[in-house]
mmCIF file of C-alpha atoms and ligand atoms in Angstrom:
data_model
loop_
_atom_site.group_PDB
_atom_site.id
_atom_site.type_symbol
_atom_site.label_atom_id
_atom_site.label_comp_id
_atom_site.label_asym_id
_atom_site.label_seq_id
_atom_site.Cartn_x
_atom_site.Cartn_y
_atom_site.Cartn_z
ATOM 1 C CA MET J 1 2.021 -22.466 -5.442
ATOM 2 C CA THR J 2 1.595 -18.702 -5.615
ATOM 3 C CA ALA J 3 4.012 -15.863 -6.121
ATOM 4 C CA THR J 4 3.907 -13.660 -3.012
ATOM 5 C CA ASP J 5 5.216 -10.446 -4.496
ATOM 6 C CA THR J 6 5.426 -8.499 -7.720
ATOM 7 C CA PRO J 7 8.172 -9.485 -10.149
ATOM 8 C CA ASP J 8 11.428 -7.573 -9.691
ATOM 9 C CA ARG J 9 13.629 -6.146 -12.398
ATOM 10 C CA ALA J 10 16.886 -7.443 -11.016
ATOM 11 C CA ALA J 11 19.311 -9.511 -12.987
ATOM 12 C CA PRO J 12 20.281 -12.698 -11.134
ATOM 13 C CA ASP J 13 23.789 -12.665 -9.726
ATOM 14 C CA ALA J 14 26.280 -15.467 -9.300
ATOM 15 C CA SER J 15 24.990 -16.509 -5.897
ATOM 16 C CA SER J 16 21.335 -16.362 -6.768
ATOM 17 C CA THR J 17 21.011 -19.900 -8.069
ATOM 18 C CA HIS J 18 20.896 -20.916 -4.416
ATOM 19 C CA LEU J 19 17.465 -21.055 -2.907
ATOM 20 C CA VAL J 20 16.208 -20.963 0.633
ATOM 21 C CA ALA J 21 13.214 -23.022 1.742
ATOM 22 C CA SER J 22 11.855 -21.868 5.048
ATOM 23 C CA PRO J 23 8.893 -21.826 7.364
ATOM 24 C CA PHE J 24 7.450 -18.313 7.566
ATOM 25 C CA LEU J 25 4.898 -17.882 10.368
ATOM 26 C CA ALA J 26 2.173 -20.394 9.424
ATOM 27 C CA GLN J 27 3.404 -20.725 5.833
ATOM 28 C CA HIS J 28 6.358 -22.122 3.905
ATOM 29 C CA LEU J 29 8.314 -20.152 1.369
ATOM 30 C CA LEU J 30 10.862 -20.715 -1.311
ATOM 31 C CA LEU J 31 13.070 -17.655 -1.755
ATOM 32 C CA GLN J 32 16.034 -16.611 -3.801
ATOM 33 C CA PRO J 33 18.361 -14.258 -1.906
ATOM 34 C CA GLY J 34 18.446 -10.816 -3.491
ATOM 35 C CA ARG J 35 15.094 -11.228 -5.222
ATOM 36 C CA THR J 36 11.790 -9.896 -3.982
ATOM 37 C CA VAL J 37 9.653 -12.622 -5.495
ATOM 38 C CA GLY J 38 8.911 -15.548 -3.236
ATOM 39 C CA VAL J 39 7.041 -18.760 -3.869
ATOM 40 C CA ARG J 40 4.627 -20.121 -1.306
ATOM 41 C CA ILE J 41 4.855 -23.892 -1.058
ATOM 42 C CA PRO J 42 2.637 -26.333 0.826
ATOM 43 C CA GLY J 43 4.031 -27.684 4.094
ATOM 44 C CA ILE J 44 4.331 -31.115 2.535
ATOM 45 C CA ARG J 45 6.689 -29.780 -0.148
ATOM 46 C CA TYR J 46 8.800 -28.093 2.505
ATOM 47 C CA GLU J 47 9.032 -31.401 4.393
ATOM 48 C CA GLU J 48 9.951 -33.146 1.144
ATOM 49 C CA LEU J 49 12.830 -30.706 0.571
ATOM 50 C CA ARG J 50 13.930 -30.993 4.173
ATOM 51 C CA ALA J 51 14.065 -34.782 3.972
ATOM 52 C CA ALA J 52 15.740 -34.665 0.546
ATOM 53 C CA SER J 53 18.448 -32.338 1.753
ATOM 54 C CA HIS J 54 19.182 -34.662 4.700
ATOM 55 C CA GLU J 55 19.205 -37.754 2.494
ATOM 56 C CA GLY J 56 21.174 -36.289 -0.411
ATOM 57 C CA ASP J 57 18.236 -36.861 -2.816
ATOM 58 C CA PRO J 58 18.137 -35.151 -6.221
ATOM 59 C CA LEU J 59 16.133 -32.006 -6.994
ATOM 60 C CA PRO J 60 12.468 -32.791 -7.579
ATOM 61 C CA ALA J 61 11.025 -31.751 -10.944
ATOM 62 C CA TRP J 62 8.472 -29.392 -9.339
ATOM 63 C CA LEU J 63 11.296 -27.384 -7.774
ATOM 64 C CA ALA J 64 13.059 -26.890 -11.098
ATOM 65 C CA ASP J 65 9.717 -25.722 -12.567
ATOM 66 C CA ALA J 66 9.071 -23.346 -9.671
ATOM 67 C CA ALA J 67 12.541 -21.772 -9.962
ATOM 68 C CA ARG J 68 12.118 -21.345 -13.716
ATOM 69 C CA GLN J 69 8.713 -19.763 -13.312
ATOM 70 C CA ALA J 70 9.522 -17.426 -10.412
ATOM 71 C CA TRP J 71 13.026 -16.294 -11.266
ATOM 72 C CA GLY J 72 13.853 -17.617 -14.729
ATOM 73 C CA THR J 73 16.518 -19.720 -13.032
ATOM 74 C CA GLU J 74 17.591 -23.059 -14.495
ATOM 75 C CA LEU J 75 18.641 -25.290 -11.626
ATOM 76 C CA PRO J 76 21.283 -27.816 -12.626
ATOM 77 C CA ASP J 77 20.846 -31.510 -11.797
ATOM 78 C CA GLY J 78 22.218 -32.541 -8.455
ATOM 79 C CA PRO J 79 21.290 -33.152 -4.860
ATOM 80 C CA VAL J 80 18.829 -30.756 -3.211
ATOM 81 C CA GLY J 81 21.390 -29.879 -0.569
ATOM 82 C CA ASP J 82 23.707 -28.383 -3.213
ATOM 83 C CA PHE J 83 21.166 -25.761 -4.274
ATOM 84 C CA VAL J 84 18.628 -25.341 -1.521
ATOM 85 C CA LEU J 85 19.291 -24.265 2.037
ATOM 86 C CA VAL J 86 16.418 -25.660 4.075
ATOM 87 C CA ARG J 87 15.800 -23.591 7.203
ATOM 88 C CA GLU J 88 14.577 -25.482 10.257
ATOM 89 C CA ARG J 89 11.291 -24.634 11.929
ATOM 90 C CA SER J 90 11.874 -22.340 14.922
ATOM 91 C CA PRO J 91 10.095 -22.772 18.237
ATOM 92 C CA TYR J 92 10.248 -18.974 18.676
ATOM 93 C CA GLY J 93 8.261 -18.148 15.551
ATOM 94 C CA TYR J 94 9.865 -14.829 14.590
ATOM 95 C CA ALA J 95 10.019 -13.756 10.949
ATOM 96 C CA LYS J 96 11.822 -10.408 10.926
ATOM 97 C CA ALA J 97 14.417 -8.508 12.907
ATOM 98 C CA SER J 98 16.375 -5.299 12.668
ATOM 99 C CA TRP J 99 19.929 -5.019 13.938
ATOM 100 C CA GLU J 100 22.008 -1.936 14.608
ATOM 101 C CA ILE J 101 25.420 -3.374 13.884
ATOM 102 C CA ASN J 102 27.086 -0.220 15.249
ATOM 103 C CA LEU J 103 25.732 3.211 16.122
ATOM 104 C CA GLY J 104 28.832 5.009 14.829
ATOM 105 C CA CYS J 105 28.292 7.210 11.793
ATOM 106 C CA ASP J 106 30.470 9.279 9.485
ATOM 107 C CA TYR J 107 27.802 12.007 9.391
ATOM 108 C CA ASP J 108 26.450 14.206 12.143
ATOM 109 C CA CYS J 109 22.888 15.147 11.189
ATOM 110 C CA GLU J 110 21.289 17.442 13.729
ATOM 111 C CA PHE J 111 18.013 15.506 13.527
ATOM 112 C CA CYS J 112 19.600 12.092 14.080
ATOM 113 C CA TYR J 113 17.307 10.066 16.326
ATOM 114 C CA LEU J 114 20.204 8.025 17.694
ATOM 115 C CA GLY J 115 21.518 10.704 20.014
ATOM 116 C CA GLU J 116 25.025 9.748 21.031
ATOM 117 C CA LYS J 117 26.461 7.623 18.210
ATOM 118 C CA ARG J 118 29.276 5.567 19.693
ATOM 119 C CA PHE J 119 31.486 3.374 17.527
ATOM 120 C CA GLU J 120 31.046 0.191 19.496
ATOM 121 C CA GLY J 121 29.385 -3.164 19.303
ATOM 122 C CA LEU J 122 29.967 -6.894 19.536
ATOM 123 C CA ASP J 123 33.262 -8.419 18.421
ATOM 124 C CA TRP J 124 33.234 -10.787 15.460
ATOM 125 C CA ALA J 125 32.540 -13.889 17.547
ATOM 126 C CA GLY J 126 29.687 -12.031 19.245
ATOM 127 C CA LYS J 127 28.247 -10.904 15.921
ATOM 128 C CA GLN J 128 28.319 -14.470 14.594
ATOM 129 C CA GLN J 129 26.688 -15.779 17.732
ATOM 130 C CA LEU J 130 23.985 -13.113 17.522
ATOM 131 C CA LEU J 131 23.245 -13.922 13.885
ATOM 132 C CA ARG J 132 22.957 -17.609 14.717
ATOM 133 C CA MET J 133 20.514 -16.737 17.481
ATOM 134 C CA MET J 134 18.457 -14.736 15.007
ATOM 135 C CA ARG J 135 18.489 -17.710 12.652
ATOM 136 C CA ASP J 136 17.363 -19.972 15.506
ATOM 137 C CA ALA J 137 14.620 -17.464 16.361
ATOM 138 C CA GLY J 138 13.255 -17.967 12.828
ATOM 139 C CA VAL J 139 14.336 -14.608 11.380
ATOM 140 C CA LEU J 140 14.001 -14.802 7.619
ATOM 141 C CA TRP J 141 14.166 -11.076 6.816
ATOM 142 C CA LEU J 142 16.915 -9.131 8.517
ATOM 143 C CA GLN J 143 17.504 -5.391 8.312
ATOM 144 C CA ILE J 144 21.088 -4.370 9.079
ATOM 145 C CA THR J 145 21.243 -0.730 10.030
ATOM 146 C CA GLY J 146 23.375 1.676 12.073
ATOM 147 C CA GLY J 147 24.626 4.396 12.646
ATOM 148 C CA GLU J 148 26.154 3.921 9.254
ATOM 149 C CA ALA J 149 26.183 0.149 8.828
ATOM 150 C CA LEU J 150 28.600 0.010 5.896
ATOM 151 C CA ILE J 151 31.462 1.562 7.840
ATOM 152 C CA ASP J 152 31.458 -1.094 10.545
ATOM 153 C CA ARG J 153 34.699 -3.043 10.143
ATOM 154 C CA GLU J 154 32.838 -6.331 10.082
ATOM 155 C CA PHE J 155 29.816 -5.274 8.085
ATOM 156 C CA GLY J 156 30.848 -7.284 5.016
ATOM 157 C CA ALA J 157 31.561 -10.440 6.996
ATOM 158 C CA ALA J 158 28.328 -10.131 8.982
ATOM 159 C CA TYR J 159 26.315 -9.461 5.823
ATOM 160 C CA GLU J 160 27.755 -12.553 4.141
ATOM 161 C CA TYR J 161 27.272 -14.648 7.243
ATOM 162 C CA ALA J 162 23.584 -13.657 7.479
ATOM 163 C CA HIS J 163 23.188 -14.772 3.860
ATOM 164 C CA GLN J 164 24.913 -18.047 4.586
ATOM 165 C CA LEU J 165 22.469 -18.651 7.418
ATOM 166 C CA GLY J 166 19.614 -18.272 4.940
ATOM 167 C CA MET J 167 18.372 -14.764 5.700
ATOM 168 C CA MET J 168 17.116 -12.193 3.195
ATOM 169 C CA VAL J 169 19.124 -9.129 4.070
ATOM 170 C CA GLN J 170 18.042 -5.506 3.794
ATOM 171 C CA VAL J 171 20.629 -2.806 4.414
ATOM 172 C CA SER J 172 19.870 0.749 5.526
ATOM 173 C CA SER J 173 22.608 3.251 4.835
ATOM 174 C CA ASN J 174 23.434 6.884 4.157
ATOM 175 C CA GLY J 175 25.191 5.701 0.996
ATOM 176 C CA SER J 176 28.556 7.282 1.815
ATOM 177 C CA SER J 177 30.492 4.073 1.031
ATOM 178 C CA LEU J 178 28.352 2.667 -1.713
ATOM 179 C CA ARG J 179 30.732 3.727 -4.455
ATOM 180 C CA LYS J 180 33.638 1.757 -2.962
ATOM 181 C CA PRO J 181 34.757 -1.340 -4.882
ATOM 182 C CA PRO J 182 34.684 -3.752 -1.882
ATOM 183 C CA ILE J 183 31.056 -2.820 -1.156
ATOM 184 C CA ARG J 184 30.103 -3.006 -4.826
ATOM 185 C CA GLY J 185 31.794 -6.392 -5.053
ATOM 186 C CA LEU J 186 30.008 -7.612 -1.952
ATOM 187 C CA PHE J 187 26.580 -6.551 -3.214
ATOM 188 C CA ALA J 188 27.277 -8.031 -6.651
ATOM 189 C CA ARG J 189 28.224 -11.354 -5.063
ATOM 190 C CA ARG J 190 25.295 -11.381 -2.718
ATOM 191 C CA ARG J 191 22.495 -9.004 -3.575
ATOM 192 C CA PRO J 192 20.581 -7.385 -0.720
ATOM 193 C CA TYR J 193 16.858 -7.867 -1.137
ATOM 194 C CA ARG J 194 16.567 -4.154 -0.448
ATOM 195 C CA LEU J 195 18.957 -1.251 -0.001
ATOM 196 C CA THR J 196 17.362 1.718 1.745
ATOM 197 C CA LEU J 197 19.213 5.021 1.416
ATOM 198 C CA SER J 198 18.423 8.355 3.041
ATOM 199 C CA VAL J 199 18.323 11.558 0.980
ATOM 200 C CA TYR J 200 19.316 14.708 2.862
ATOM 201 C CA GLY J 201 19.424 17.308 0.116
ATOM 202 C CA ALA J 202 19.481 17.902 -3.626
ATOM 203 C CA THR J 203 22.550 20.147 -3.781
ATOM 204 C CA ALA J 204 26.011 19.908 -2.277
ATOM 205 C CA GLY J 205 25.453 23.059 -0.222
ATOM 206 C CA THR J 206 22.358 21.718 1.502
ATOM 207 C CA TYR J 207 23.349 18.066 1.754
ATOM 208 C CA ASP J 208 26.750 18.841 3.251
ATOM 209 C CA LYS J 209 25.189 21.315 5.670
ATOM 210 C CA VAL J 210 22.583 18.813 6.877
ATOM 211 C CA THR J 211 25.109 15.994 7.328
ATOM 212 C CA ARG J 212 27.774 18.408 8.629
ATOM 213 C CA ASN J 213 30.282 16.698 6.366
ATOM 214 C CA ARG J 214 32.023 18.371 3.449
ATOM 215 C CA GLY J 215 31.923 16.302 0.248
ATOM 216 C CA ALA J 216 29.053 14.133 1.505
ATOM 217 C CA PHE J 217 26.764 14.976 -1.422
ATOM 218 C CA ASP J 218 29.422 14.094 -3.960
ATOM 219 C CA ARG J 219 29.951 10.717 -2.254
ATOM 220 C CA PHE J 220 26.202 10.141 -2.090
ATOM 221 C CA ILE J 221 25.699 10.818 -5.805
ATOM 222 C CA ARG J 222 28.623 8.606 -6.739
ATOM 223 C CA GLY J 223 27.104 5.881 -4.564
ATOM 224 C CA LEU J 224 23.700 6.334 -6.207
ATOM 225 C CA ASP J 225 25.306 6.148 -9.657
ATOM 226 C CA ALA J 226 27.067 2.924 -8.673
ATOM 227 C CA ALA J 227 23.883 1.398 -7.243
ATOM 228 C CA HIS J 228 21.979 2.350 -10.383
ATOM 229 C CA GLN J 229 24.645 0.887 -12.610
ATOM 230 C CA ASP J 230 24.733 -2.305 -10.541
ATOM 231 C CA ARG J 231 20.913 -2.482 -10.627
ATOM 232 C CA LEU J 232 20.650 -2.739 -6.874
ATOM 233 C CA PRO J 233 17.148 -2.763 -5.375
ATOM 234 C CA VAL J 234 17.347 0.748 -3.921
ATOM 235 C CA ARG J 235 14.591 2.563 -2.057
ATOM 236 C CA LEU J 236 15.095 6.180 -1.127
ATOM 237 C CA ASN J 237 13.899 7.838 2.060
ATOM 238 C CA VAL J 238 13.735 11.608 1.662
ATOM 239 C CA ILE J 239 14.234 13.165 5.098
ATOM 240 C CA VAL J 240 12.803 16.657 5.348
ATOM 241 C CA SER J 241 14.114 19.081 7.982
ATOM 242 C CA ASP J 242 14.099 22.851 8.345
ATOM 243 C CA ASP J 243 17.508 22.963 6.610
ATOM 244 C CA ASN J 244 16.472 21.159 3.420
ATOM 245 C CA ALA J 245 12.672 21.617 3.140
ATOM 246 C CA HIS J 246 13.226 24.260 0.438
ATOM 247 C CA GLU J 247 14.713 21.464 -1.717
ATOM 248 C CA LEU J 248 11.886 18.979 -1.200
ATOM 249 C CA ASP J 249 10.744 19.120 -4.835
ATOM 250 C CA ALA J 250 14.321 18.883 -6.044
ATOM 251 C CA MET J 251 14.974 15.859 -3.777
ATOM 252 C CA VAL J 252 11.893 14.127 -5.160
ATOM 253 C CA ALA J 253 13.054 14.952 -8.695
ATOM 254 C CA LEU J 254 16.487 13.507 -7.889
ATOM 255 C CA CYS J 255 14.842 10.219 -6.822
ATOM 256 C CA ALA J 256 12.726 10.219 -9.983
ATOM 257 C CA ARG J 257 15.820 10.702 -12.180
ATOM 258 C CA TYR J 258 17.244 7.442 -10.890
ATOM 259 C CA GLY J 259 13.883 5.688 -11.087
ATOM 260 C CA PHE J 260 14.163 4.392 -7.519
ATOM 261 C CA PRO J 261 10.986 4.221 -5.415
ATOM 262 C CA ARG J 262 10.897 6.853 -2.687
ATOM 263 C CA GLN J 263 9.145 7.778 0.520
ATOM 264 C CA VAL J 264 9.129 11.217 2.096
ATOM 265 C CA PHE J 265 9.514 11.575 5.867
ATOM 266 C CA THR J 266 8.652 14.922 7.362
ATOM 267 C CA ASN J 267 7.995 14.300 11.080
ATOM 268 C CA MET J 268 11.006 14.484 13.341
ATOM 269 C CA SER J 269 11.280 12.074 16.280
ATOM 270 C CA PRO J 270 13.003 12.455 19.642
ATOM 271 C CA THR J 271 16.200 10.471 20.129
ATOM 272 C CA ILE J 272 16.000 6.866 21.299
ATOM 273 C CA ASP J 273 16.846 8.178 24.765
ATOM 274 C CA GLY J 274 13.910 10.604 24.721
ATOM 275 C CA GLU J 275 16.040 13.701 24.052
ATOM 276 C CA ALA J 276 14.186 16.520 22.291
ATOM 277 C CA ASN J 277 17.084 17.897 20.164
ATOM 278 C CA PRO J 278 15.919 16.527 16.776
ATOM 279 C CA LEU J 279 12.514 18.170 17.219
ATOM 280 C CA ALA J 280 14.160 21.577 16.897
ATOM 281 C CA THR J 281 14.880 20.748 13.242
ATOM 282 C CA GLN J 282 11.235 20.039 12.409
ATOM 283 C CA ALA J 283 10.288 21.797 9.172
ATOM 284 C CA GLU J 284 7.255 23.827 10.100
ATOM 285 C CA GLY J 285 4.357 23.380 7.734
ATOM 286 C CA HIS J 286 5.515 19.855 6.925
ATOM 287 C CA ILE J 287 4.058 17.952 9.871
ATOM 288 C CA LYS J 288 1.956 15.076 8.593
ATOM 289 C CA ALA J 289 -0.817 13.458 10.649
ATOM 290 C CA ARG J 290 0.384 10.011 11.661
ATOM 291 C CA SER J 291 -1.744 7.118 10.550
ATOM 292 C CA VAL J 292 -3.923 5.655 13.249
ATOM 293 C CA PHE J 293 -2.211 2.872 15.165
ATOM 294 C CA THR J 294 -4.330 -0.252 15.055
ATOM 295 C CA GLY J 295 -1.869 -2.665 16.645
ATOM 296 C CA CYS J 296 1.410 -4.172 15.552
ATOM 297 C CA ASN J 297 3.390 -7.364 15.952
ATOM 298 C CA ALA J 298 6.410 -5.829 17.677
ATOM 299 C CA GLY J 299 7.945 -8.389 19.998
ATOM 300 C CA ARG J 300 5.823 -11.193 18.563
ATOM 301 C CA THR J 301 6.848 -11.706 14.949
ATOM 302 C CA PHE J 302 9.690 -9.187 14.861
ATOM 303 C CA PHE J 303 12.189 -7.640 17.235
ATOM 304 C CA HIS J 304 15.080 -5.231 17.269
ATOM 305 C CA VAL J 305 18.669 -5.740 18.468
ATOM 306 C CA ASN J 306 21.139 -3.000 19.355
ATOM 307 C CA PRO J 307 24.932 -3.169 18.790
ATOM 308 C CA HIS J 308 25.431 -4.910 22.136
ATOM 309 C CA GLY J 309 22.987 -7.747 21.555
ATOM 310 C CA ILE J 310 20.193 -6.179 23.610
ATOM 311 C CA ALA J 311 16.830 -7.111 22.068
ATOM 312 C CA SER J 312 13.683 -5.014 22.343
ATOM 313 C CA VAL J 313 10.239 -5.186 20.786
ATOM 314 C CA CYS J 314 11.173 -2.558 18.168
ATOM 315 C CA LYS J 315 13.461 0.441 17.591
ATOM 316 C CA VAL J 316 11.132 2.735 19.513
ATOM 317 C CA GLY J 317 10.066 0.666 22.514
ATOM 318 C CA ARG J 318 13.570 -0.187 23.759
ATOM 319 C CA ASP J 319 12.807 -0.577 27.414
ATOM 320 C CA PRO J 320 12.349 -3.145 28.972
ATOM 321 C CA SER J 321 14.718 -5.287 26.932
ATOM 322 C CA VAL J 322 16.399 -8.699 27.070
ATOM 323 C CA ASN J 323 20.093 -9.475 26.760
ATOM 324 C CA LEU J 324 20.714 -12.077 24.069
ATOM 325 C CA VAL J 325 24.427 -12.282 24.811
ATOM 326 C CA THR J 326 24.071 -13.246 28.455
ATOM 327 C CA GLU J 327 20.675 -14.948 28.337
ATOM 328 C CA GLY J 328 20.655 -16.609 24.922
ATOM 329 C CA VAL J 329 17.901 -16.878 22.351
ATOM 330 C CA ALA J 330 15.333 -18.169 24.878
ATOM 331 C CA ALA J 331 15.177 -14.647 26.353
ATOM 332 C CA LEU J 332 13.151 -13.625 23.284
ATOM 333 C CA THR J 333 10.130 -15.443 24.711
ATOM 334 C CA ARG J 334 9.739 -12.527 27.158
ATOM 335 C CA LEU J 335 9.275 -9.939 24.405
ATOM 336 C CA GLY J 336 5.595 -10.783 23.791
ATOM 337 C CA ALA J 337 4.659 -9.903 27.371
ATOM 338 C CA ILE J 338 6.870 -6.806 27.242
ATOM 339 C CA ALA J 339 5.064 -5.629 24.086
ATOM 340 C CA GLU J 340 1.726 -6.129 25.748
ATOM 341 C CA SER J 341 2.735 -4.173 28.848
ATOM 342 C CA LEU J 342 4.149 -1.331 26.723
ATOM 343 C CA GLN J 343 0.903 -0.899 24.789
ATOM 344 C CA LEU J 344 -1.132 -0.935 27.975
ATOM 345 C CA ARG J 345 0.692 1.998 29.527
ATOM 346 C CA THR J 346 -1.441 4.992 28.735
ATOM 347 C CA GLY J 347 -0.109 7.521 31.208
ATOM 348 C CA GLY J 348 1.483 10.814 30.282
ATOM 349 C CA CYS J 349 -1.101 12.689 28.198
ATOM 350 C CA SER J 350 -2.066 14.954 31.061
ATOM 351 C CA GLY J 351 -5.434 16.674 30.731
ATOM 352 C CA CYS J 352 -6.491 14.580 27.721
ATOM 353 C CA THR J 353 -10.190 13.825 27.693
ATOM 354 C CA LYS J 354 -9.919 11.248 24.929
ATOM 355 C CA VAL J 355 -7.589 8.700 26.520
ATOM 356 C CA GLY J 356 -10.298 6.049 26.122
ATOM 357 C CA THR J 357 -10.178 6.311 22.326
ATOM 358 C CA CYS J 358 -6.449 6.968 22.003
ATOM 359 C CA ARG J 359 -5.061 5.331 18.851
ATOM 360 C CA THR J 360 -1.372 6.157 19.173
ATOM 361 C CA CYS J 361 1.378 3.585 19.605
ATOM 362 C CA ARG J 362 2.236 3.959 23.308
ATOM 363 C CA PRO J 363 6.029 3.502 23.112
ATOM 364 C CA LEU J 364 6.075 6.234 20.467
ATOM 365 C CA ALA J 365 3.909 8.555 22.556
ATOM 366 C CA LYS J 366 6.120 7.914 25.590
ATOM 367 C CA LEU J 367 9.221 8.931 23.674
ATOM 368 C CA TYR J 368 7.605 12.202 22.627
ATOM 369 C CA GLN J 369 6.363 12.807 26.154
ATOM 370 C CA GLU J 370 9.860 12.330 27.572
ATOM 371 C CA ALA J 371 11.081 14.846 25.017
ATOM 372 C CA GLY J 372 8.699 17.587 26.083
ATOM 373 C CA ASP J 373 5.315 16.440 24.822
ATOM 374 C CA ARG J 374 4.844 18.194 21.472
ATOM 375 C CA ARG J 375 1.508 16.517 21.020
ATOM 376 C CA GLU J 376 0.981 17.796 17.482
ATOM 377 C CA LEU J 377 3.776 15.412 16.410
ATOM 378 C CA TYR J 378 2.161 12.207 17.608
ATOM 379 C CA CYS J 379 -1.450 12.678 18.812
ATOM 380 C CA GLN J 380 -4.145 11.196 16.557
ATOM 381 C CA HIS J 381 -6.883 13.502 17.826
ATOM 382 C CA GLY J 382 -7.022 16.752 15.866
ATOM 383 C CA GLY J 383 -7.399 18.990 18.925
ATOM 384 C CA TYR J 384 -4.692 17.042 20.788
ATOM 385 C CA GLY J 385 -7.191 15.575 23.216
ATOM 386 C CA SER J 386 -8.195 18.839 24.794
HETATM 387 S S1 LIG Q 401 23.393 9.650 8.477
HETATM 388 FE FE1 LIG Q 401 21.730 8.708 9.708
HETATM 389 S S2 LIG Q 401 22.787 7.733 11.454
HETATM 390 FE FE2 LIG Q 401 24.219 9.186 10.498
HETATM 391 S S3 LIG Q 401 23.999 11.094 11.641
HETATM 392 FE FE3 LIG Q 401 22.645 11.218 9.850
HETATM 393 S S4 LIG Q 401 20.648 10.472 10.591
HETATM 394 FE FE4 LIG Q 401 22.192 9.788 12.097
HETATM 395 S S1 LIG Q 402 6.857 2.052 17.357
HETATM 396 FE FE1 LIG Q 402 4.927 1.272 18.080
HETATM 397 S S2 LIG Q 402 3.832 0.738 16.182
HETATM 398 FE FE2 LIG Q 402 5.967 0.915 15.672
HETATM 399 S S3 LIG Q 402 6.760 -1.149 15.873
HETATM 400 FE FE3 LIG Q 402 7.145 -0.120 17.807
HETATM 401 S S4 LIG Q 402 5.422 -0.674 19.074
HETATM 402 FE FE4 LIG Q 402 4.834 -1.123 16.954
#
């Protein structure tokens, strides 16, 4: 058995004595929700746990040892089924998914890549059905995002339900509701394995201007304080635009003060509908060369679902798509072919002499092309293929 990740600093919470045993692509993992460390187990051990949970057999000694070693957790005596949720093998073979629970947001950032952010999505029965389909598809790591995910009326219920189904849940948020007791209670009861928050400024003046929401910075800082106090596994994404680029160093310093890991994003993207508006907020002098695209598993080991249950290969390549609500989980089998066809489409870079060696993700290039073809934002060739 091998640990698959670096140890995390989190204190175990009340729900974390429960483990999940699951197939993961060609492997088998033992995980504790809310913790980043996982334990790889041989297939035979997974089968042993699966059989034991069906038969009501007691915890094997090796499992108690593994839990002690990986998480410092003492598992009490009792049947396997009381402490371990054993996920079934999925014929679909997915491992990860992202889900926009609702595109509605309490902020109105000019650079938002979502374009029109409508408050709409599946009803509660639809959300439950969708989450069960994701479970059946094999999804072990789920990102719940928005819009602003935490303000969806059923976010808490959906988040808990995903945990109950044995998924490791990551939440992406602007942090506006993080300070609120129901959210703090929820995350204390069931820790996310990651909480990704965007940083839009280092002062109230800038942050509130970028989000076009008075008081937003104050709410963000109070949320950060709460997350720090609750020792949540926060990662910060610093978003640089022309309105806040002058505070880049201060934003990085803010992240450092809290000790949360950070990433800085400086390249603006068109909206998901190919609208160019966000590109107007690009901070000049901050465009970073994109890393060379060498292939990805979009549509094969992961997929994306929008608020209406429409699944696509990823957040960028949204078309063609499949409708999980009307077609069911089996529709996911079409995503592999869709991904292949999307990467094969090379049209659009008119006049480029280097199409043969193009190393840009095609769905991404297509989005930029629809938005007016600012090649310096996505082309991998220094001279933009001319
Ligand atoms: S907080 Fe995020 S989702 Fe909301 S408007 Fe800003 S960029 Fe868009
Ligand atoms: S944008 Fe391109 S590289 Fe990224 S996941 Fe989608 S298809 Fe893959």
